Short mmCIF file of C-alpha atoms and ligand atoms in Angstrom, two decimals:
data_model
loop_
_atom_site.label_atom_id
_atom_site.label_comp_id
_atom_site.label_asym_id
_atom_site.label_seq_id
_atom_site.Cartn_x
_atom_site.Cartn_y
_atom_site.Cartn_z
CA MET A 708 64.31 51.79 -12.09
CA ASN A 709 65.62 54.06 -14.25
CA GLU A 710 68.39 52.75 -16.53
CA ILE A 711 72.32 53.44 -15.19
CA LEU A 712 74.22 51.72 -18.13
CA LEU A 713 71.26 51.74 -21.01
CA ARG A 714 70.58 55.34 -19.89
CA HIS A 715 69.99 55.99 -23.60
CA ARG A 716 66.66 54.24 -23.04
CA ASP A 717 65.35 56.93 -20.57
CA ILE A 718 67.35 59.93 -21.85
CA LYS A 719 66.58 60.90 -25.76
CA ASP A 720 69.97 61.60 -27.77
CA ILE A 721 72.52 60.72 -24.65
CA GLY A 722 74.97 59.78 -27.18
CA GLN A 723 74.91 63.33 -28.14
CA LEU A 724 77.66 64.99 -26.44
CA SER A 725 75.64 68.60 -25.44
CA VAL A 726 72.98 66.01 -24.10
CA TYR A 727 75.37 63.85 -21.97
CA ARG A 728 76.86 66.81 -20.39
CA GLU A 729 73.47 68.55 -20.10
CA HIS A 730 73.06 65.50 -17.61
CA GLU A 731 75.90 66.00 -15.67
CA GLY A 732 78.07 64.32 -18.14
CA PHE A 733 81.88 64.86 -17.59
CA ASP A 734 81.41 66.19 -14.58
CA ALA A 735 82.76 63.43 -12.72
CA PHE A 736 86.06 63.56 -14.72
CA LYS A 737 86.67 66.78 -14.13
CA ARG A 738 86.07 66.74 -10.63
CA ALA A 739 88.24 63.84 -10.35
CA VAL A 740 90.92 65.70 -12.63
CA THR A 741 90.90 69.39 -10.69
CA GLY A 742 90.14 68.33 -7.22
CA MET A 743 90.95 64.52 -6.25
CA LYS A 744 94.24 62.31 -6.44
CA PRO A 745 94.42 59.53 -8.50
CA ASP A 746 94.15 57.36 -5.33
CA GLU A 747 90.85 58.60 -4.19
CA VAL A 748 89.35 57.74 -7.30
CA THR A 749 90.40 54.11 -6.65
CA GLU A 750 89.31 54.14 -3.44
CA MET A 751 86.07 55.48 -4.14
CA VAL A 752 85.45 52.90 -6.63
CA LYS A 753 86.94 49.92 -4.17
CA ALA A 754 84.43 51.12 -1.59
CA SER A 755 81.47 50.87 -4.24
CA GLY A 756 82.23 47.35 -4.24
CA LEU A 757 81.73 47.31 -8.08
CA ARG A 758 82.91 43.84 -9.81
CA GLY A 759 84.23 43.10 -13.18
CA ARG A 760 81.41 42.85 -15.64
CA GLY A 761 83.47 40.45 -18.23
CA GLY A 762 83.00 37.33 -16.53
CA ALA A 763 85.51 36.92 -13.58
CA GLY A 764 83.70 39.34 -11.32
CA PHE A 765 86.79 40.60 -9.26
CA SER A 766 86.38 43.69 -7.38
CA THR A 767 87.36 46.59 -9.87
CA GLY A 768 89.08 49.10 -7.36
CA MET A 769 91.42 46.28 -6.21
CA LYS A 770 92.43 45.38 -9.46
CA TRP A 771 93.26 49.31 -10.13
CA SER A 772 95.46 49.18 -6.65
CA PHE A 773 97.41 46.70 -8.24
CA ILE A 774 98.71 48.63 -10.62
CA ASP A 775 102.65 48.58 -10.61
CA LYS A 776 103.86 51.98 -9.26
CA ASN A 777 107.65 51.31 -9.76
CA ALA A 778 107.20 51.07 -13.48
CA TRP A 779 105.84 53.29 -16.10
CA PRO A 780 104.54 54.30 -18.36
CA HIS A 781 100.78 52.52 -17.48
CA TYR A 782 98.08 51.63 -19.92
CA VAL A 783 94.41 51.13 -20.00
CA VAL A 784 92.87 48.48 -22.28
CA VAL A 785 89.42 47.98 -22.61
CA ASN A 786 88.37 44.80 -23.54
CA ALA A 787 85.60 45.17 -25.98
CA ASP A 788 86.03 42.14 -27.82
CA GLU A 789 82.49 41.05 -27.14
CA SER A 790 82.66 37.51 -28.72
CA GLU A 791 80.60 35.38 -26.30
CA PRO A 792 77.93 33.47 -28.02
CA GLY A 793 74.79 35.23 -26.02
CA THR A 794 76.69 38.56 -25.15
CA PHE A 795 75.72 41.63 -26.85
CA LYS A 796 75.70 44.30 -23.90
CA ASP A 797 78.86 45.73 -24.56
CA ARG A 798 78.12 46.82 -27.99
CA GLU A 799 74.48 48.53 -27.04
CA ILE A 800 76.40 50.43 -24.24
CA MET A 801 79.10 51.72 -26.96
CA GLU A 802 76.41 52.32 -29.60
CA SER A 803 73.89 54.33 -27.79
CA ASN A 804 75.58 55.39 -24.65
CA PRO A 805 79.17 56.48 -25.79
CA PHE A 806 80.56 59.25 -23.62
CA GLN A 807 79.52 57.56 -20.74
CA PHE A 808 81.55 54.71 -21.36
CA LEU A 809 84.53 57.10 -22.53
CA GLU A 810 84.12 58.97 -19.06
CA GLY A 811 84.71 55.77 -17.62
CA VAL A 812 87.80 55.10 -19.55
CA MET A 813 89.08 58.25 -18.94
CA LEU A 814 88.37 58.16 -15.01
CA CYS A 815 90.01 54.74 -14.97
CA ALA A 816 93.15 55.98 -16.89
CA TYR A 817 93.31 59.33 -14.36
CA ALA A 818 92.93 56.48 -11.27
CA VAL A 819 96.01 54.63 -12.51
CA GLY A 820 98.46 57.17 -13.73
CA ALA A 821 98.08 56.07 -17.45
CA HIS A 822 98.20 58.65 -20.19
CA THR A 823 97.13 56.11 -23.02
CA ALA A 824 94.01 53.92 -23.32
CA TYR A 825 93.26 51.64 -25.95
CA ILE A 826 89.70 49.90 -26.88
CA TYR A 827 90.04 46.85 -28.31
CA LEU A 828 87.26 46.16 -30.42
CA ARG A 829 86.19 42.76 -32.01
CA GLY A 830 86.80 42.98 -35.74
CA GLU A 831 83.22 42.63 -36.74
CA PHE A 832 82.62 46.22 -34.98
CA TRP A 833 84.18 48.20 -37.41
CA GLU A 834 81.41 50.79 -38.02
CA LEU A 835 81.17 51.16 -33.92
CA ALA A 836 85.11 51.98 -34.00
CA ALA A 837 84.62 54.58 -36.70
CA TYR A 838 81.79 55.96 -34.49
CA LEU A 839 83.82 55.68 -31.21
CA ASP A 840 86.79 57.59 -33.26
CA ALA A 841 84.35 60.61 -34.13
CA CYS A 842 83.27 60.87 -30.11
CA ILE A 843 86.78 60.67 -29.39
CA ALA A 844 87.70 63.34 -31.96
CA GLU A 845 84.99 65.18 -30.27
CA LEU A 846 85.88 65.44 -26.96
CA GLU A 847 89.61 66.45 -28.41
CA LYS A 848 87.48 69.27 -29.90
CA GLU A 849 85.70 70.34 -26.97
CA GLY A 850 88.92 69.99 -24.60
CA LEU A 851 87.94 66.90 -22.55
CA LEU A 852 90.39 64.77 -23.79
CA GLY A 853 94.22 65.93 -24.96
CA ASP A 854 96.92 67.89 -23.54
CA GLY A 855 96.77 69.69 -20.04
CA LEU A 856 93.31 68.90 -19.77
CA PHE A 857 91.31 71.80 -17.48
CA GLY A 858 94.44 73.73 -17.31
CA GLY A 859 96.53 71.31 -15.40
CA GLU A 860 99.38 68.76 -16.33
CA TYR A 861 97.16 65.76 -16.77
CA SER A 862 97.09 64.31 -20.12
CA LEU A 863 95.08 61.82 -22.00
CA ARG A 864 94.48 60.03 -25.64
CA ILE A 865 92.26 57.56 -26.45
CA HIS A 866 92.75 54.99 -29.34
CA THR A 867 90.54 52.10 -30.95
CA HIS A 868 92.03 49.14 -32.07
CA LEU A 869 90.16 46.66 -34.06
CA GLY A 870 91.37 42.76 -33.50
CA ALA A 871 90.28 40.30 -36.44
CA GLY A 872 87.26 38.56 -35.01
CA ALA A 873 89.06 35.64 -33.04
CA TYR A 874 87.01 34.83 -29.69
CA ILE A 875 90.18 33.99 -27.80
CA CYS A 876 91.49 37.77 -28.07
CA GLY A 877 88.37 38.39 -25.19
CA GLU A 878 91.17 36.52 -22.94
CA GLU A 879 93.07 39.54 -21.48
CA THR A 880 96.73 38.59 -22.53
CA ALA A 881 95.47 37.22 -25.55
CA LEU A 882 93.94 40.83 -26.16
CA LEU A 883 97.47 42.32 -25.51
CA GLU A 884 99.44 39.93 -27.42
CA SER A 885 97.23 40.89 -30.28
CA LEU A 886 97.21 44.86 -29.64
CA GLU A 887 101.09 44.35 -29.75
CA GLY A 888 100.49 43.06 -33.55
CA LYS A 889 101.21 39.35 -32.36
CA LEU A 890 99.13 36.16 -32.66
CA GLY A 891 96.47 36.68 -30.47
CA GLN A 892 97.24 33.51 -27.80
CA PRO A 893 97.42 33.66 -23.89
CA ARG A 894 100.45 34.24 -22.01
CA LEU A 895 101.33 31.96 -19.14
CA ARG A 896 100.28 33.76 -15.96
CA PRO A 897 101.49 34.98 -13.53
CA PRO A 898 102.98 37.79 -14.22
CA PHE A 899 99.54 39.40 -14.49
CA PRO A 900 98.81 42.83 -16.58
CA PRO A 901 98.57 45.24 -13.70
CA SER A 902 102.73 44.36 -13.18
CA PHE A 903 103.44 43.09 -16.99
CA GLY A 904 100.95 44.11 -19.34
CA LEU A 905 101.09 45.87 -22.82
CA TYR A 906 104.92 45.88 -24.23
CA GLY A 907 105.81 44.78 -20.89
CA LYS A 908 104.26 48.01 -18.64
CA PRO A 909 101.61 48.07 -16.04
CA THR A 910 98.22 47.46 -17.43
CA ILE A 911 94.60 47.58 -16.66
CA VAL A 912 92.06 45.57 -18.47
CA ASN A 913 88.77 46.24 -17.69
CA ASN A 914 85.54 45.37 -19.35
CA VAL A 915 83.28 48.10 -21.22
CA GLU A 916 80.07 47.55 -19.22
CA THR A 917 82.52 47.51 -15.91
CA LEU A 918 84.14 51.06 -17.11
CA ALA A 919 80.49 52.57 -17.86
CA ASN A 920 79.51 52.36 -14.22
CA VAL A 921 82.28 54.39 -12.95
CA PRO A 922 81.21 57.98 -13.91
CA LEU A 923 78.16 57.63 -12.02
CA ILE A 924 80.11 55.96 -9.19
CA VAL A 925 82.34 59.24 -8.83
CA GLN A 926 79.35 61.51 -10.04
CA LYS A 927 76.40 60.08 -7.39
CA GLY A 928 78.83 58.64 -4.91
CA VAL A 929 79.31 54.82 -3.57
CA ASP A 930 75.73 54.76 -1.00
CA TRP A 931 73.98 55.71 -4.10
CA PHE A 932 75.79 52.78 -6.26
CA ARG A 933 75.42 50.13 -3.33
CA GLY A 934 71.78 50.84 -3.22
CA PHE A 935 71.47 48.21 -6.25
CA GLY A 936 72.05 44.95 -5.94
CA THR A 937 73.29 42.99 -3.17
CA GLU A 938 75.92 43.59 -0.66
CA LYS A 939 78.65 41.62 -2.08
CA SER A 940 77.24 42.11 -5.96
CA PRO A 941 76.35 45.58 -5.67
CA GLY A 942 75.06 47.71 -8.80
CA THR A 943 72.84 46.90 -11.86
CA LYS A 944 73.79 44.17 -14.19
CA VAL A 945 73.02 44.31 -18.12
CA PHE A 946 71.47 40.67 -18.61
CA SER A 947 71.57 39.78 -22.23
CA LEU A 948 68.54 37.45 -22.56
CA SER A 949 68.73 35.17 -25.62
CA GLY A 950 67.32 31.80 -26.51
CA ASN A 951 63.62 30.34 -26.58
CA VAL A 952 62.16 33.06 -24.83
CA VAL A 953 59.54 35.74 -26.45
CA LYS A 954 61.32 39.04 -25.97
CA PRO A 955 65.13 38.71 -26.39
CA GLY A 956 67.12 41.54 -25.54
CA ASN A 957 69.27 43.51 -23.21
CA TYR A 958 67.49 43.95 -19.54
CA GLU A 959 69.19 46.08 -17.01
CA LEU A 960 68.26 44.77 -13.33
CA PRO A 961 69.77 45.06 -10.20
CA LEU A 962 72.02 42.42 -9.46
CA GLY A 963 70.15 39.85 -7.49
CA THR A 964 67.35 39.44 -9.50
CA THR A 965 66.17 36.11 -9.77
CA PHE A 966 66.42 34.04 -13.35
CA ARG A 967 62.38 33.99 -12.97
CA GLU A 968 61.69 37.17 -12.61
CA LEU A 969 64.60 38.03 -15.71
CA ILE A 970 62.87 35.07 -18.13
CA TYR A 971 58.82 35.48 -17.21
CA THR A 972 58.43 39.04 -16.46
CA HIS A 973 60.83 40.95 -18.33
CA GLY A 974 61.63 38.31 -21.24
CA GLY A 975 57.93 37.26 -21.79
CA GLY A 976 58.10 33.75 -20.42
CA ILE A 977 59.13 30.74 -23.19
CA THR A 978 58.31 30.79 -26.92
CA ASP A 979 55.06 29.13 -27.98
CA GLY A 980 53.92 28.54 -24.34
CA ARG A 981 56.80 25.43 -23.86
CA ALA A 982 58.29 24.39 -20.60
CA ILE A 983 61.44 25.56 -19.85
CA LYS A 984 64.23 22.72 -19.37
CA ALA A 985 67.49 24.16 -19.13
CA ILE A 986 69.30 27.75 -18.85
CA MET A 987 72.79 28.49 -20.00
CA PRO A 988 73.75 31.55 -17.31
CA ALA A 989 77.22 32.58 -19.08
CA GLY A 990 76.56 32.22 -22.75
CA ALA A 991 78.37 29.20 -24.47
CA SER A 992 81.04 28.94 -22.03
CA SER A 993 78.45 27.80 -19.56
CA SER A 994 77.40 24.72 -17.56
CA LEU A 995 73.79 23.95 -18.05
CA ILE A 996 71.30 24.33 -15.47
CA VAL A 997 68.37 22.12 -14.96
CA ALA A 998 65.63 24.81 -14.65
CA ASP A 999 63.66 23.77 -11.80
CA ASP A 1000 62.07 26.15 -9.41
CA LYS A 1001 65.20 26.20 -6.98
CA ALA A 1002 67.25 27.48 -10.00
CA LEU A 1003 64.48 30.19 -11.47
CA ASP A 1004 64.21 31.66 -8.25
CA THR A 1005 68.24 31.68 -7.68
CA PRO A 1006 68.95 35.54 -7.57
CA MET A 1007 71.61 36.46 -10.20
CA ASP A 1008 74.88 37.17 -8.51
CA TYR A 1009 78.10 36.10 -8.37
CA GLU A 1010 77.81 34.40 -5.24
CA SER A 1011 74.05 32.88 -5.39
CA VAL A 1012 74.45 31.00 -9.09
CA PRO A 1013 77.48 28.84 -8.13
CA SER A 1014 74.85 27.29 -5.74
CA VAL A 1015 72.85 25.51 -8.69
CA GLY A 1016 76.29 24.31 -10.51
CA ALA A 1017 77.18 27.44 -12.89
CA MET A 1018 78.78 30.69 -12.72
CA LEU A 1019 77.43 34.17 -13.31
CA GLY A 1020 79.99 35.03 -15.59
CA SER A 1021 79.07 37.55 -18.58
CA ALA A 1022 75.43 37.04 -17.71
CA SER A 1023 74.61 35.99 -21.19
CA ILE A 1024 70.99 34.09 -19.96
CA ILE A 1025 70.72 31.40 -22.83
CA VAL A 1026 66.96 29.67 -22.29
CA VAL A 1027 66.62 26.29 -23.57
CA ASP A 1028 63.28 24.79 -23.86
CA GLU A 1029 61.83 21.34 -23.79
CA SER A 1030 61.65 20.98 -27.56
CA VAL A 1031 65.81 20.65 -27.44
CA SER A 1032 67.79 17.89 -27.47
CA MET A 1033 70.97 18.19 -25.42
CA ASP A 1034 73.22 16.24 -27.69
CA TRP A 1035 72.20 19.09 -30.04
CA LEU A 1036 73.30 21.90 -28.04
CA ILE A 1037 76.62 20.48 -27.04
CA ASN A 1038 77.57 20.02 -31.00
CA LYS A 1039 76.79 23.50 -31.63
CA THR A 1040 78.93 24.88 -28.40
CA MET A 1041 81.74 22.29 -29.90
CA HIS A 1042 81.88 23.38 -33.38
CA PHE A 1043 82.43 26.97 -31.87
CA PHE A 1044 85.16 25.91 -29.06
CA GLN A 1045 87.13 24.10 -32.12
CA HIS A 1046 86.97 26.46 -33.99
CA GLU A 1047 88.14 29.12 -31.83
CA SER A 1048 90.54 27.03 -30.05
CA CYS A 1049 94.02 28.94 -30.72
CA GLY A 1050 96.04 26.10 -30.60
CA LYS A 1051 98.63 26.73 -28.44
CA CYS A 1052 98.41 23.76 -25.70
CA THR A 1053 97.54 20.26 -26.66
CA PRO A 1054 94.62 19.33 -24.13
CA CYS A 1055 92.41 22.24 -26.00
CA ARG A 1056 93.81 21.97 -29.12
CA GLU A 1057 92.93 17.95 -29.32
CA GLY A 1058 90.36 17.99 -26.84
CA THR A 1059 88.04 20.31 -28.45
CA TYR A 1060 88.64 18.42 -32.29
CA TRP A 1061 87.53 15.04 -30.41
CA MET A 1062 84.60 16.23 -28.42
CA ARG A 1063 83.54 17.99 -31.65
CA HIS A 1064 83.95 14.54 -33.51
CA LEU A 1065 82.17 12.52 -30.76
CA THR A 1066 79.25 14.93 -30.37
CA GLU A 1067 79.15 14.96 -34.00
CA ARG A 1068 78.59 11.26 -34.27
CA ILE A 1069 76.29 11.30 -31.31
CA HIS A 1070 74.06 13.84 -32.63
CA HIS A 1071 73.59 12.16 -36.02
CA ASN A 1072 72.50 8.50 -34.29
CA GLN A 1073 76.17 7.13 -35.00
CA ALA A 1074 76.86 6.26 -31.35
CA THR A 1075 76.74 4.21 -28.63
CA TRP A 1076 76.61 4.57 -25.02
CA ASP A 1077 80.52 3.98 -25.15
CA ASP A 1078 80.79 6.98 -27.01
CA VAL A 1079 78.90 8.66 -24.26
CA ILE A 1080 81.34 7.87 -22.14
CA LEU A 1081 84.30 8.76 -24.26
CA LEU A 1082 83.51 11.79 -24.58
CA GLN A 1083 82.91 12.81 -21.01
CA ASP A 1084 86.48 11.03 -20.54
CA VAL A 1085 87.82 13.39 -22.70
CA ALA A 1086 86.08 16.48 -21.30
CA SER A 1087 87.64 15.56 -18.19
CA ASN A 1088 90.84 15.44 -19.45
CA VAL A 1089 90.62 18.89 -21.03
CA LYS A 1090 89.30 20.55 -17.83
CA GLY A 1091 91.83 21.85 -15.66
CA LYS A 1092 94.96 21.18 -18.12
CA CYS A 1093 94.64 23.95 -20.17
CA LEU A 1094 96.74 27.13 -20.45
CA CYS A 1095 94.02 29.52 -20.28
CA ALA A 1096 90.01 29.59 -19.60
CA LEU A 1097 88.79 28.28 -23.03
CA GLY A 1098 89.94 24.77 -22.53
CA ASP A 1099 87.35 24.69 -19.37
CA PHE A 1100 84.62 26.91 -20.67
CA SER A 1101 84.68 24.30 -23.74
CA THR A 1102 83.93 21.41 -21.35
CA GLU A 1103 81.30 22.86 -19.10
CA ALA A 1104 78.05 22.26 -21.00
CA VAL A 1105 79.47 18.93 -22.31
CA ILE A 1106 79.99 17.91 -18.94
CA SER A 1107 76.82 19.39 -17.28
CA SER A 1108 74.60 18.09 -19.94
CA ILE A 1109 75.91 14.57 -19.62
CA THR A 1110 75.71 14.55 -16.06
CA ARG A 1111 72.26 16.58 -15.41
CA PHE A 1112 70.45 15.51 -18.64
CA ARG A 1113 71.46 12.13 -18.93
CA GLY A 1114 68.57 11.01 -20.39
CA ASP A 1115 68.56 12.90 -23.61
CA PHE A 1116 71.60 11.00 -24.19
CA GLU A 1117 70.33 7.44 -23.51
CA THR A 1118 67.56 8.07 -25.66
CA LYS A 1119 69.73 9.24 -28.35
CA VAL A 1120 71.68 5.92 -28.45
CA GLY A 1121 69.15 4.00 -27.61
CA MET A 1122 69.98 2.80 -24.07
CA PRO A 1123 67.83 1.81 -21.70
CA ILE A 1124 67.15 4.36 -19.26
CA SER A 1125 69.54 2.88 -16.36
CA ALA A 1126 72.88 1.90 -18.13
CA PRO A 1127 75.07 -1.17 -17.12
CA ALA A 1128 77.17 -0.87 -14.26
CA ASP A 1129 80.54 -1.03 -16.45
CA ALA A 1130 78.81 1.38 -18.46
CA GLU A 1131 78.80 3.90 -16.12
CA LEU A 1132 79.53 7.77 -16.21
CA LYS A 1133 82.47 8.75 -13.87
CA GLU A 1134 81.80 11.63 -11.49
CA VAL A 1135 83.15 14.70 -12.60
CA SER A 1136 82.81 17.65 -10.91
CA ASN A 1137 81.20 20.60 -12.48
S1 LIG B 778 93.51 26.16 -23.95
FE1 LIG B 778 92.49 26.75 -25.89
S2 LIG B 778 92.55 28.51 -26.44
FE2 LIG B 778 93.58 28.32 -24.31
S3 LIG B 778 95.75 28.73 -24.84
FE3 LIG B 778 95.32 26.50 -24.59
S4 LIG B 778 94.59 26.11 -27.02
FE4 LIG B 778 94.72 28.31 -26.80
#
């Protein structure tokens, strides 16, 4: 399969504007601005079945159609914060295929009637921001961005904006707060950004990978796009593969490819010939799946992954081999989530502190089985009780590992394989 989003791997120098244009680059944007109504672009994206690649998997065209047409101006904001541990796909797209990504931003802006778009990048991407600024300047020089495009009335400006490197700013409302110059903390929803977004105006927030699909959908058509992936999850996906695999990296494959194919055929299998133990399909915020045959043969799409007890999310596949004990792994994730909790709501602020503290105790052989039960109790009191998804995310690895890899914890705290009845773990939905 030829790459769609990682086209730089097939087409040398596609990151140069002249080469991108030789490969029909910006034809879709020109066609849209000169010959299509904005709603026609939205309908086309809706018909393609493209789903947001940032994690939620919501219909992109549907989201665009929610933009409030009774309030103006409209904005497009690109979520290029990419801070999920294990995720490194957007960076490659922006660095190596920048004009396809920018054309996607431009098509989105045209479709929703926005004349200003912002690309919000995580603080560590400062070199990438400078590179995108240079690409944007080149587009303005070539007359592809700016005022009165293609002799018509449509005008568009794109600006980059660097965050300070806080994970929470990948949450779309915290991102908007940060972009407005405030503390990066989530807003209570509703209202949602398509009606109340940047500066209180209707705003579409989309992920980098999502938008990079759009030029080829407009250029090659809905049927072509639907020729990849599954009926409910069409298209390809860039899977960021990391952990105990021989060949970590980004792999663009049709949605619906199995974990087994990604890990063993493309990723070269497990390092040092060890056995696979678990998979985290959505980075650090993911539940841990027991890597048995059923899980390995599960198609990686938005419908199938929940059947083995996790979400596809951003598809940052972290592979865990048999040498890893889960107490170590959840201690690592809790360090991350405690550090990144923005502190706005009590269950997350206090819960992540206590979960880190307890995982620390367990990992350093200072815990009893009661600590494991207490850890699970704290996690179940955080889950579902927070303002934003970070609170839930912080509990996923903890709850799933205690439930599905109980033996690791029993060994760690010196318990027999079957704990006494009064020390049983509660059932916590995962
Ligand atoms: S859940 Fe955590 S990160 Fe989200 S608003 Fe509450 S304290 Fe902040």
